[in-house]
């Protein structure tokens, strides 16, 4: 099965998502957050830098739970063509 290349919008959404995770992680180390979420530090690094713009749902859910973020908040903040005016993302 050949994977369809991502659109520029999908790449931008992945970059926004990564930035949100970095912001929510705050002073916690990448290794600490990754271990608590049950993912590798390299996976978290790739997501945060936008190199993995479409992580698996269960990875997103685990990171959201670890960072005390709701999936609704993440979805709203990463929506296309939307200025996010929701609550500040702080853990």
mmCIF file of N, CA and C in Angstrom, residues 13 35 54 56 61 66 68 73 76:
data_model
loop_
_atom_site.group_PDB
_atom_site.id
_atom_site.type_symbol
_atom_site.label_atom_id
_atom_site.label_comp_id
_atom_site.label_asym_id
_atom_site.label_seq_id
_atom_site.Cartn_x
_atom_site.Cartn_y
_atom_site.Cartn_z
ATOM 1 N N UNK A 13 -0.704 21.494 10.144
ATOM 2 C CA UNK A 13 -1.465 21.009 11.297
ATOM 3 C C UNK A 13 -0.557 20.195 12.220
ATOM 4 N N UNK A 35 8.031 8.715 28.560
ATOM 5 C CA UNK A 35 7.935 7.511 29.391
ATOM 6 C C UNK A 35 6.562 7.421 30.059
ATOM 7 N N UNK A 54 1.316 13.080 11.563
ATOM 8 C CA UNK A 54 0.055 12.343 11.713
ATOM 9 C C UNK A 54 0.246 11.154 12.656
ATOM 10 N N UNK A 56 -0.430 8.269 15.479
ATOM 11 C CA UNK A 56 -1.570 7.376 15.713
ATOM 12 C C UNK A 56 -2.462 7.919 16.820
ATOM 13 N N UNK A 61 -3.740 10.224 22.218
ATOM 14 C CA UNK A 61 -4.537 10.098 23.437
ATOM 15 C C UNK A 61 -3.642 9.932 24.663
ATOM 16 N N UNK A 66 -1.282 12.342 29.534
ATOM 17 C CA UNK A 66 -0.069 12.625 30.306
ATOM 18 C C UNK A 66 0.096 14.122 30.546
ATOM 19 N N UNK A 68 -2.353 16.264 30.583
ATOM 20 C CA UNK A 68 -3.615 16.775 31.118
ATOM 21 C C UNK A 68 -4.307 17.721 30.131
ATOM 22 N N UNK A 73 -9.723 19.952 23.122
ATOM 23 C CA UNK A 73 -8.857 21.135 23.107
ATOM 24 C C UNK A 73 -7.805 21.011 22.019
ATOM 25 N N UNK A 76 -9.453 21.341 18.525
ATOM 26 C CA UNK A 76 -9.823 22.729 18.224
ATOM 27 C C UNK A 76 -8.593 23.567 17.915
#
